[in-house]
PDB file of N, CA and C in Angstrom:
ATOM      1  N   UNK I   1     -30.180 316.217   5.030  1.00 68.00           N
ATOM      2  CA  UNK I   1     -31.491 316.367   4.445  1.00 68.00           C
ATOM      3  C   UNK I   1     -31.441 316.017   2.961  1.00 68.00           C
ATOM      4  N   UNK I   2     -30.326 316.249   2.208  1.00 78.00           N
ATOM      5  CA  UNK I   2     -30.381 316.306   0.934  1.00 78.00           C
ATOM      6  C   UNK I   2     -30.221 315.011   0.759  1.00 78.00           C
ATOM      7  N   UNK I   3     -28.903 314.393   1.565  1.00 91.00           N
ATOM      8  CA  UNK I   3     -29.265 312.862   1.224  1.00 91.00           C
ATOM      9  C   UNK I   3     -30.178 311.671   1.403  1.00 91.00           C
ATOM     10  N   UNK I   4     -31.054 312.020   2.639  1.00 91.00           N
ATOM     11  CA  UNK I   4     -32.565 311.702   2.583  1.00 91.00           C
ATOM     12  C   UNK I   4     -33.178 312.101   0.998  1.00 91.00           C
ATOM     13  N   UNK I   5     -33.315 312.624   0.624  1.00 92.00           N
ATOM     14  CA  UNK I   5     -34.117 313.087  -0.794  1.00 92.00           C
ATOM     15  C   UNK I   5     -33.242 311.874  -1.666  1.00 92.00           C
ATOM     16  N   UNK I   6     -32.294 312.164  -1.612  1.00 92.00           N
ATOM     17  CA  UNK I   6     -31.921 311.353  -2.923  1.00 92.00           C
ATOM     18  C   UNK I   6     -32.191 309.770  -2.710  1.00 92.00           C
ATOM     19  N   UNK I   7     -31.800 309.135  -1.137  1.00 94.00           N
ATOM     20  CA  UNK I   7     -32.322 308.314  -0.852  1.00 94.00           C
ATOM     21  C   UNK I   7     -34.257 307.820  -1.212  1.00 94.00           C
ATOM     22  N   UNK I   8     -34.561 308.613  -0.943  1.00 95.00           N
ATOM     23  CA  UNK I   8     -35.963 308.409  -1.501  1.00 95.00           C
ATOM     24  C   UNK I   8     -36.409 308.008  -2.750  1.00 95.00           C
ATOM     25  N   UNK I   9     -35.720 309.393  -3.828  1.00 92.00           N
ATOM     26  CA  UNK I   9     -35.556 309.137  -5.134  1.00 92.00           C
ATOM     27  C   UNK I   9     -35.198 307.550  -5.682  1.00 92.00           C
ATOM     28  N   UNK I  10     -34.036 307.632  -5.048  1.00 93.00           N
ATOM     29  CA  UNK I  10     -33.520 306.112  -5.351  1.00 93.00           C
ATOM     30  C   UNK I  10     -34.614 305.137  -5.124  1.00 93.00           C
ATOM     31  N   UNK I  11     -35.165 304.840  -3.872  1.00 95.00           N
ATOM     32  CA  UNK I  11     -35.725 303.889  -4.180  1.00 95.00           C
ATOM     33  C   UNK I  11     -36.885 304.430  -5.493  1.00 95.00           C
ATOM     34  N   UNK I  12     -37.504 305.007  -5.788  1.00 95.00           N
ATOM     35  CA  UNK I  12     -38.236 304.612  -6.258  1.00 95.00           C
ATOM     36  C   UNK I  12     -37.855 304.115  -7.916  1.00 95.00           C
ATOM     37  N   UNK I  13     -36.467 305.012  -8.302  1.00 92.00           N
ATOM     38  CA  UNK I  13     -36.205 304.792  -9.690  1.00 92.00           C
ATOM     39  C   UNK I  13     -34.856 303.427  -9.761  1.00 92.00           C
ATOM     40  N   UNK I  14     -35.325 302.060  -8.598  1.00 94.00           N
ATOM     41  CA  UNK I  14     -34.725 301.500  -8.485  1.00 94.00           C
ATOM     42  C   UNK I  14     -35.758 300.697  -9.020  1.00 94.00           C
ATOM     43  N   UNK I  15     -37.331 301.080  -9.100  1.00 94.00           N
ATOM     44  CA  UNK I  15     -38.481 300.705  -9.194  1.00 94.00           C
ATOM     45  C   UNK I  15     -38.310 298.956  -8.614  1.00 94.00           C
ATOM     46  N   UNK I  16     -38.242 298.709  -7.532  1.00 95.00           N
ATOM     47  CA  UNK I  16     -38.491 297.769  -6.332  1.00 95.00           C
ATOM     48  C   UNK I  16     -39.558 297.675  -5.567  1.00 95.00           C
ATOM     49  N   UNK I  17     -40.991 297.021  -5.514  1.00 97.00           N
ATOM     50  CA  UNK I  17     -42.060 297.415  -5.312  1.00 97.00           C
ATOM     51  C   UNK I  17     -41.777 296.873  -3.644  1.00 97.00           C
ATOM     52  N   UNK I  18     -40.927 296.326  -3.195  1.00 97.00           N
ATOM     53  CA  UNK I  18     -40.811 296.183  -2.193  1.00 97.00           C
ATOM     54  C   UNK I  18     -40.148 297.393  -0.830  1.00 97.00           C
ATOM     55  N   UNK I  19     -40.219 298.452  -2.230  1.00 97.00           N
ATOM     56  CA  UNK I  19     -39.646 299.818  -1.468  1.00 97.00           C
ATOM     57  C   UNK I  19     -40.763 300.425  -1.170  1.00 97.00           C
ATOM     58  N   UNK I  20     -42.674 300.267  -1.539  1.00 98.00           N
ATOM     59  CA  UNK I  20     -43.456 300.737  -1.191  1.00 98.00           C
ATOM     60  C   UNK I  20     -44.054 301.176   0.638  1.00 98.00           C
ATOM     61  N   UNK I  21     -43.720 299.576   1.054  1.00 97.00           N
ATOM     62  CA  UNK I  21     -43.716 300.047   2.032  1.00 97.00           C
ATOM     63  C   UNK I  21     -43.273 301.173   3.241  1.00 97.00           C
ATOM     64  N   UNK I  22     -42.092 300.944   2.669  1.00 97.00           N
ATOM     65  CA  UNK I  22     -41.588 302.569   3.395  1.00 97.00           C
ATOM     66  C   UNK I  22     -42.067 303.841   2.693  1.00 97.00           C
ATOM     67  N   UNK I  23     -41.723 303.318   1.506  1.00 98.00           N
ATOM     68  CA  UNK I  23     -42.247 305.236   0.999  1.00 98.00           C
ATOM     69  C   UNK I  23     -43.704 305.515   0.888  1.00 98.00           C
ATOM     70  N   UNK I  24     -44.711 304.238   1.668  1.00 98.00           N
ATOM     71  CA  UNK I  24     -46.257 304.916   1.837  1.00 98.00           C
ATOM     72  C   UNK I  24     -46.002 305.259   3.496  1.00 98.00           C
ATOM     73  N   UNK I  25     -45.197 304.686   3.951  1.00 97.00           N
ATOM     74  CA  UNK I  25     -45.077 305.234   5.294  1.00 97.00           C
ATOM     75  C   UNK I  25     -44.636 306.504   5.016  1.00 97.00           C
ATOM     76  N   UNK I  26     -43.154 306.865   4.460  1.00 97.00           N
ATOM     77  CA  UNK I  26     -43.030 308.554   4.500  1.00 97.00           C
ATOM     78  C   UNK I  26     -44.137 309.497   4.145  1.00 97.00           C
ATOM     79  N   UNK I  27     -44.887 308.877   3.397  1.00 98.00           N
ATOM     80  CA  UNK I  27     -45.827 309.585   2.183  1.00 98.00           C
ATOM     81  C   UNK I  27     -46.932 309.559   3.296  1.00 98.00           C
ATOM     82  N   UNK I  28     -47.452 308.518   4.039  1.00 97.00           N
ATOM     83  CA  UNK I  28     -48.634 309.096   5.000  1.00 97.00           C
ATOM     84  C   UNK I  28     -48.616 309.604   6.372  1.00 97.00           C
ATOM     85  N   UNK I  29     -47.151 309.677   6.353  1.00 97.00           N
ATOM     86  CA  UNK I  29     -47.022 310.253   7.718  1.00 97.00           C
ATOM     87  C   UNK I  29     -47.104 311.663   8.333  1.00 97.00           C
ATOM     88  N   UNK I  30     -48.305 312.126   8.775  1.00 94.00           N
ATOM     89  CA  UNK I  30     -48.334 313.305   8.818  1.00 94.00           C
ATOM     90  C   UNK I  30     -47.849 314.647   9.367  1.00 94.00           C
ATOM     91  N   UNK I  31     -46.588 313.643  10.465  1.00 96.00           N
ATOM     92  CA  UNK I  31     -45.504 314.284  11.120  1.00 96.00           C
ATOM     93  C   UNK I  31     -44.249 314.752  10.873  1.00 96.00           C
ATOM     94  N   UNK I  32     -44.097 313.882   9.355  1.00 95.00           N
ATOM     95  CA  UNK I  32     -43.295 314.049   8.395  1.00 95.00           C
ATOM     96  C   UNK I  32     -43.416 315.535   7.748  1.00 95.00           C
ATOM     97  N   UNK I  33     -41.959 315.750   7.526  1.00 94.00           N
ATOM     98  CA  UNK I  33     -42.022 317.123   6.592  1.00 94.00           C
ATOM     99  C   UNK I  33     -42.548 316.614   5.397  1.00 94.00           C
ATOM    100  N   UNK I  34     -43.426 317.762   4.844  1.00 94.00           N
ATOM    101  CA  UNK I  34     -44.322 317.753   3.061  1.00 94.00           C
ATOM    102  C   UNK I  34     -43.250 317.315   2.210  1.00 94.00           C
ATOM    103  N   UNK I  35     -41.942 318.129   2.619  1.00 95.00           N
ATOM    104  CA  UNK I  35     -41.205 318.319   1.010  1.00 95.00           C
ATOM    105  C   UNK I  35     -40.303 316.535   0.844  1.00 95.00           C
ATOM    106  N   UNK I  36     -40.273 315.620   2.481  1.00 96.00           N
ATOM    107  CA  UNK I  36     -40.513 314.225   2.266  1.00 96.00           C
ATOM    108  C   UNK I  36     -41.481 313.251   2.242  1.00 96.00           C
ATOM    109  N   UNK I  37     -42.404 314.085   2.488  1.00 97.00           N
ATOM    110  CA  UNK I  37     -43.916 312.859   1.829  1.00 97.00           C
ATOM    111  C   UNK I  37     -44.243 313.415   0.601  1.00 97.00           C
ATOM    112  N   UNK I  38     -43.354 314.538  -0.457  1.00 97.00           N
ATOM    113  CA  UNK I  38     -43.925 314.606  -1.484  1.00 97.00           C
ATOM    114  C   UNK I  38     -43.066 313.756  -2.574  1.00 97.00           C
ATOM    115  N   UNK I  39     -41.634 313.982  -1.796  1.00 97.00           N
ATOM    116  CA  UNK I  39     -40.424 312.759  -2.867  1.00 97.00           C
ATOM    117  C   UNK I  39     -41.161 311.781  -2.580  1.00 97.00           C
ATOM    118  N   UNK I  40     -41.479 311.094  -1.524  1.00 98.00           N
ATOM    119  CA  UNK I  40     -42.379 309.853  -1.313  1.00 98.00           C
ATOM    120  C   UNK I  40     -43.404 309.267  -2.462  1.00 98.00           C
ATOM    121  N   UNK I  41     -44.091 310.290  -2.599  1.00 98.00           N
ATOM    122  CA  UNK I  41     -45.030 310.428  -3.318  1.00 98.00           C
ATOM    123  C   UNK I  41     -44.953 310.510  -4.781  1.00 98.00           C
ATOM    124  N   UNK I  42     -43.770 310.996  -5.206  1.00 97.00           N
ATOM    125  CA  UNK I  42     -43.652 310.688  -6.221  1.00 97.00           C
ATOM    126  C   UNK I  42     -42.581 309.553  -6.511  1.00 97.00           C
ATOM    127  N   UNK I  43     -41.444 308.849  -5.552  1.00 97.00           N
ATOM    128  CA  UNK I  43     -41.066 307.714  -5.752  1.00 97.00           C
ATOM    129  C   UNK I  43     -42.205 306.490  -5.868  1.00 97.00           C
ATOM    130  N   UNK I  44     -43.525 306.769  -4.978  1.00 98.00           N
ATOM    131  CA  UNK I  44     -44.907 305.739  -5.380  1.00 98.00           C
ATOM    132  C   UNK I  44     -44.671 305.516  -6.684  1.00 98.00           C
ATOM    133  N   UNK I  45     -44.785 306.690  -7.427  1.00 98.00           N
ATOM    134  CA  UNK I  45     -45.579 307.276  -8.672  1.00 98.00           C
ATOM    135  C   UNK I  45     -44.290 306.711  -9.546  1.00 98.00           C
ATOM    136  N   UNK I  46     -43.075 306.723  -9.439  1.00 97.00           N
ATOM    137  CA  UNK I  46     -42.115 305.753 -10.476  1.00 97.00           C
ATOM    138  C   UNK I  46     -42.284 304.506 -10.267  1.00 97.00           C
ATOM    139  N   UNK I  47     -42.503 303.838  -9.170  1.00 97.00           N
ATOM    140  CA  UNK I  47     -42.430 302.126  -9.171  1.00 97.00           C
ATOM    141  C   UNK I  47     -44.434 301.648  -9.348  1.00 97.00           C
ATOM    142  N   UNK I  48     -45.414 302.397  -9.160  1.00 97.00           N
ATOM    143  CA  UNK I  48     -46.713 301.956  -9.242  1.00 97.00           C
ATOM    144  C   UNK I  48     -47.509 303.274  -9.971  1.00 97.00           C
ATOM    145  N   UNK I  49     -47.445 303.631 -11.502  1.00 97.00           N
ATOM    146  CA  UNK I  49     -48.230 304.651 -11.425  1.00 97.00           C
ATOM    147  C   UNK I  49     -49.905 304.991 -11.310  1.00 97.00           C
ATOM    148  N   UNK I  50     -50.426 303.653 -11.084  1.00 98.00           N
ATOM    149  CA  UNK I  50     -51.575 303.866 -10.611  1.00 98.00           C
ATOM    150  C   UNK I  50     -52.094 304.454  -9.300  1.00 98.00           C
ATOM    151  N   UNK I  51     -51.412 303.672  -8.578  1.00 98.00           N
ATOM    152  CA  UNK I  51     -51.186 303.852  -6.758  1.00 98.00           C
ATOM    153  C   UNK I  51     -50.935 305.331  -6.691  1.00 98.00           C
ATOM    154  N   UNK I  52     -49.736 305.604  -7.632  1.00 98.00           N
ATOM    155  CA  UNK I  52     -49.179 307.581  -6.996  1.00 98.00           C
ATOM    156  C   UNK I  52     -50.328 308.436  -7.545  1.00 98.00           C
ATOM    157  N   UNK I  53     -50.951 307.684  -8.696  1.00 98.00           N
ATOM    158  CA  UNK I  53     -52.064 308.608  -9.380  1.00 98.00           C
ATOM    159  C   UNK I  53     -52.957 308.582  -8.124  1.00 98.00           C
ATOM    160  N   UNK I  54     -53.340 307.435  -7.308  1.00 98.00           N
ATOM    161  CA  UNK I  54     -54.515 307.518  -6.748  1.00 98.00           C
ATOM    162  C   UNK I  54     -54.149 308.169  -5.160  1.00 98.00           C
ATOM    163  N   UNK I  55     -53.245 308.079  -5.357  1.00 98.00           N
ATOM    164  CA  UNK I  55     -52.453 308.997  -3.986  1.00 98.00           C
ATOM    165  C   UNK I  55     -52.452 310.296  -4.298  1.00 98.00           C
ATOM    166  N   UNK I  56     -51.438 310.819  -5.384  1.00 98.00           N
ATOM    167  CA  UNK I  56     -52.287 312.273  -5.890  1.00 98.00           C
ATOM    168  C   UNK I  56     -53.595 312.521  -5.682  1.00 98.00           C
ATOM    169  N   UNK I  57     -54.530 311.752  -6.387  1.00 98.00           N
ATOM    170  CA  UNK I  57     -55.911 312.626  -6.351  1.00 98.00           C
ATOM    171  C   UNK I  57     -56.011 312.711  -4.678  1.00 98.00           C
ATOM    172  N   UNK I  58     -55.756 311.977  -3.937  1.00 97.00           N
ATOM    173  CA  UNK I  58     -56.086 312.139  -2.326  1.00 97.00           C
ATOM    174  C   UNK I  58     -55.603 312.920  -2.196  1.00 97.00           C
ATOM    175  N   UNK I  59     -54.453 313.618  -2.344  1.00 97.00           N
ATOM    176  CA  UNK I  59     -53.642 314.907  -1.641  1.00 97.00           C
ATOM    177  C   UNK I  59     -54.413 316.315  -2.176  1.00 97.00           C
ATOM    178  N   UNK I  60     -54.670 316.228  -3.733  1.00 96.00           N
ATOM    179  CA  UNK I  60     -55.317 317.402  -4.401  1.00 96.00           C
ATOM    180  C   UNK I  60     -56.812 317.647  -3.873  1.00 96.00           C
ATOM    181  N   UNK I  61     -57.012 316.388  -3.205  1.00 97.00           N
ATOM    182  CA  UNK I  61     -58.673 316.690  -3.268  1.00 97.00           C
ATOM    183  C   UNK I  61     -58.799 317.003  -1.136  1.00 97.00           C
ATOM    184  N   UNK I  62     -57.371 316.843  -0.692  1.00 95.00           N
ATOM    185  CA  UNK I  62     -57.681 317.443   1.091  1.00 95.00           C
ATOM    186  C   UNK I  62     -57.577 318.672   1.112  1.00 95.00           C
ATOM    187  N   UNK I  63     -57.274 319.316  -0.333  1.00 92.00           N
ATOM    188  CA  UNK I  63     -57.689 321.057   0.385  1.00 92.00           C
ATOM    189  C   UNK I  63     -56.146 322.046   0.832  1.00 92.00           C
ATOM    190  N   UNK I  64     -54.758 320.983   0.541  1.00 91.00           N
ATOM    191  CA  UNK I  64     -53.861 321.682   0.766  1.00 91.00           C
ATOM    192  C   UNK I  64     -53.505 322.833  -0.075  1.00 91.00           C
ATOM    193  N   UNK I  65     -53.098 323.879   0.555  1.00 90.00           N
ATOM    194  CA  UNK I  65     -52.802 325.281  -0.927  1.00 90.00           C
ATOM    195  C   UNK I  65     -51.789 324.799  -1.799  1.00 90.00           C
ATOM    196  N   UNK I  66     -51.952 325.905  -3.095  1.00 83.00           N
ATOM    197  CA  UNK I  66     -51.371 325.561  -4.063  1.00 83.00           C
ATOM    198  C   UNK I  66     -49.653 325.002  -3.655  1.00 83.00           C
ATOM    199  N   UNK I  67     -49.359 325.985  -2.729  1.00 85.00           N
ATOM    200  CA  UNK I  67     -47.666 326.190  -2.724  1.00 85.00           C
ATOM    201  C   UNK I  67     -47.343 325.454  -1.679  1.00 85.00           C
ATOM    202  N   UNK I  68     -48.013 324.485  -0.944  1.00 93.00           N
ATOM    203  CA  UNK I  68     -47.436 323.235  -0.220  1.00 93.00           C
ATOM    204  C   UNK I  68     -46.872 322.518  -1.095  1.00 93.00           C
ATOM    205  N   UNK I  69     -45.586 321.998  -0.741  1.00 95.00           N
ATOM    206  CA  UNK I  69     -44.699 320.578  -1.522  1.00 95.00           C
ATOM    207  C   UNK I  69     -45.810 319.833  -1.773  1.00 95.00           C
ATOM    208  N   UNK I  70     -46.604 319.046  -0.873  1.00 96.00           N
ATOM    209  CA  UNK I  70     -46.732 317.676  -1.175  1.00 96.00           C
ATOM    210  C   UNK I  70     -47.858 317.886  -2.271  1.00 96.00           C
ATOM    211  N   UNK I  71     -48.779 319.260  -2.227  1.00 97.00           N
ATOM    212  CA  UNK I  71     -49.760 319.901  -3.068  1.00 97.00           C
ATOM    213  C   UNK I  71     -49.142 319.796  -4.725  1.00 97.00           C
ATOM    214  N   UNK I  72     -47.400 320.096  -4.953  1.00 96.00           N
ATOM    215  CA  UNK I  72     -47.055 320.367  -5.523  1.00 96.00           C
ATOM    216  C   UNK I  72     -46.646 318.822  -6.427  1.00 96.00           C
ATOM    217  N   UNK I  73     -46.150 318.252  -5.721  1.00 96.00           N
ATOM    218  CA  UNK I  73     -45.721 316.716  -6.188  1.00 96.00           C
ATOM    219  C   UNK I  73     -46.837 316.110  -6.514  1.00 96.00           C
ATOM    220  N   UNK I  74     -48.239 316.254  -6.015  1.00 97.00           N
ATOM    221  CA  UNK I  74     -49.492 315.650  -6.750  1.00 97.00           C
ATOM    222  C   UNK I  74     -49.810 316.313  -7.968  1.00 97.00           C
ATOM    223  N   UNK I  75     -49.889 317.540  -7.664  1.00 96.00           N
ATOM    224  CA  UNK I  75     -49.699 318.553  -9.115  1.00 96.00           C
ATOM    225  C   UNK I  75     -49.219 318.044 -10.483  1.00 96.00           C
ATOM    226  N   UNK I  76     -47.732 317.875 -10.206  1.00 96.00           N
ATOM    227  CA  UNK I  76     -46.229 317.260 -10.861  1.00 96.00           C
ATOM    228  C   UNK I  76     -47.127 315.980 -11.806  1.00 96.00           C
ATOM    229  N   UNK I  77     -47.414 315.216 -11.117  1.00 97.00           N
ATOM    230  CA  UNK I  77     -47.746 313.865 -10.989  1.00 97.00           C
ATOM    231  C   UNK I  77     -48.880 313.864 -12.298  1.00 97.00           C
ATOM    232  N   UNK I  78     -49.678 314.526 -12.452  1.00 97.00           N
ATOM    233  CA  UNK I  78     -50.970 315.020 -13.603  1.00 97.00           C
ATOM    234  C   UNK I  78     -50.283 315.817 -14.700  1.00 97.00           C
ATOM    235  N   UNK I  79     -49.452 316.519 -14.225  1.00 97.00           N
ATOM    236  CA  UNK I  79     -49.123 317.438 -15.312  1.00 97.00           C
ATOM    237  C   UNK I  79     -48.087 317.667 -16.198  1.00 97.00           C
ATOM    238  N   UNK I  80     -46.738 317.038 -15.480  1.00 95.00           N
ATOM    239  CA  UNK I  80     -45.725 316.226 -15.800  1.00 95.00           C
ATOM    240  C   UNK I  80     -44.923 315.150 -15.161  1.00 95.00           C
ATOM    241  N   UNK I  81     -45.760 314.554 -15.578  1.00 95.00           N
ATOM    242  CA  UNK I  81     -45.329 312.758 -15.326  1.00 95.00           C
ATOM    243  C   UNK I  81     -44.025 312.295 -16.052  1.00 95.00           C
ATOM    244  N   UNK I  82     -43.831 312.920 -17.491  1.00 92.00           N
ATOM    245  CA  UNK I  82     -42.715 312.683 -17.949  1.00 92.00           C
ATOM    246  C   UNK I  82     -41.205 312.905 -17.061  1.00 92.00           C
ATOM    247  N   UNK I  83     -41.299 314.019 -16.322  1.00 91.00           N
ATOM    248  CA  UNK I  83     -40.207 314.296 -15.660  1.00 91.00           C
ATOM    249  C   UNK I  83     -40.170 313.805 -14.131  1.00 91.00           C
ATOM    250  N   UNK I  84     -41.087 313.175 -13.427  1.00 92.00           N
ATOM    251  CA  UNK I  84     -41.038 312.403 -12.723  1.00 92.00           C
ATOM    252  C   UNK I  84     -40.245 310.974 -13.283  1.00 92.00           C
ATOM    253  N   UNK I  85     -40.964 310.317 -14.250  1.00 91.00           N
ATOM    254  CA  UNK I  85     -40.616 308.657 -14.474  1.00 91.00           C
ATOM    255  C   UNK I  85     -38.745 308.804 -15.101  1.00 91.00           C
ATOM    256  N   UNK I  86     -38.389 309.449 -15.514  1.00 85.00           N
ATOM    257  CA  UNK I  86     -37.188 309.874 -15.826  1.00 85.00           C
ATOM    258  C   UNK I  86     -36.209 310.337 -14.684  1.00 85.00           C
ATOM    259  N   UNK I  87     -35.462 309.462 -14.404  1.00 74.00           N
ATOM    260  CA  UNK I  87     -34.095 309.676 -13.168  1.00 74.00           C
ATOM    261  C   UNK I  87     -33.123 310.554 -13.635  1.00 74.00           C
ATOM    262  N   UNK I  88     -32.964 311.439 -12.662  1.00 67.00           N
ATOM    263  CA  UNK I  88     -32.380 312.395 -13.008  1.00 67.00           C
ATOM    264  C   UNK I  88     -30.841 312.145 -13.526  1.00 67.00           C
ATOM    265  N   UNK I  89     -30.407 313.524 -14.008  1.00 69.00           N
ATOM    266  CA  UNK I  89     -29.043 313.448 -14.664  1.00 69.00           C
ATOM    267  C   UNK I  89     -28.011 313.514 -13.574  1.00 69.00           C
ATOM    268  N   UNK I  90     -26.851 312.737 -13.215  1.00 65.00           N
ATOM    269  CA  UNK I  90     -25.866 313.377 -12.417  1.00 65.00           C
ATOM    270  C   UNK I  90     -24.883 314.232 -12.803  1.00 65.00           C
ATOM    271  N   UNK I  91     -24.754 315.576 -12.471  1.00 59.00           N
ATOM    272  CA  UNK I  91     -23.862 316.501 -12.898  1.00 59.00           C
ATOM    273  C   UNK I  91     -22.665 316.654 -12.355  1.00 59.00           C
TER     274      UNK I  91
END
């Protein structure tokens, strides 16, 4: 599971717009677990930040509660964007 996540991550802070396609598939798939259509969602949001912005407002505006992931990664996305577009540190 964890390396799915980082896989995700990666693509997006590989920023390859040819990685969209899959990660709007993870990101709209509704069979998918939240807490991977929300890395999804914010790998959008490193390689297109218009697209993840306009993908956020869709997620904030279906009504999911506060403390759903993917609720949370649209959240992220408005409020700190800085720590999204920034790839993380390896420790």
């Amino acid at each position: 599971m964890h390396l799915r996540r980082y896989a995700v991550h990666a693509l997006g802070h590989l920023k390859d717009r040819r990685a969209l396609v899959t990660l709007e598939s993870i990101y709209s798939d509704r069979d998918e677990e939240s807490l991977f259509r929300g890395d999804a969602l914010e790998a959008i949001f490193v390689i297109d930040q218009n697209l993840g912005r306009y993908y956020a407002e869709r997620v904030l505006a279906s009504g999911l509660p506060d403390g759903h992931f993917l609720h949370a990664a649209a959240s992220r996305i408005f409020a700190e964007p800085h720590l999204i577009l920034v790839p993380p540190v390896a420790s």
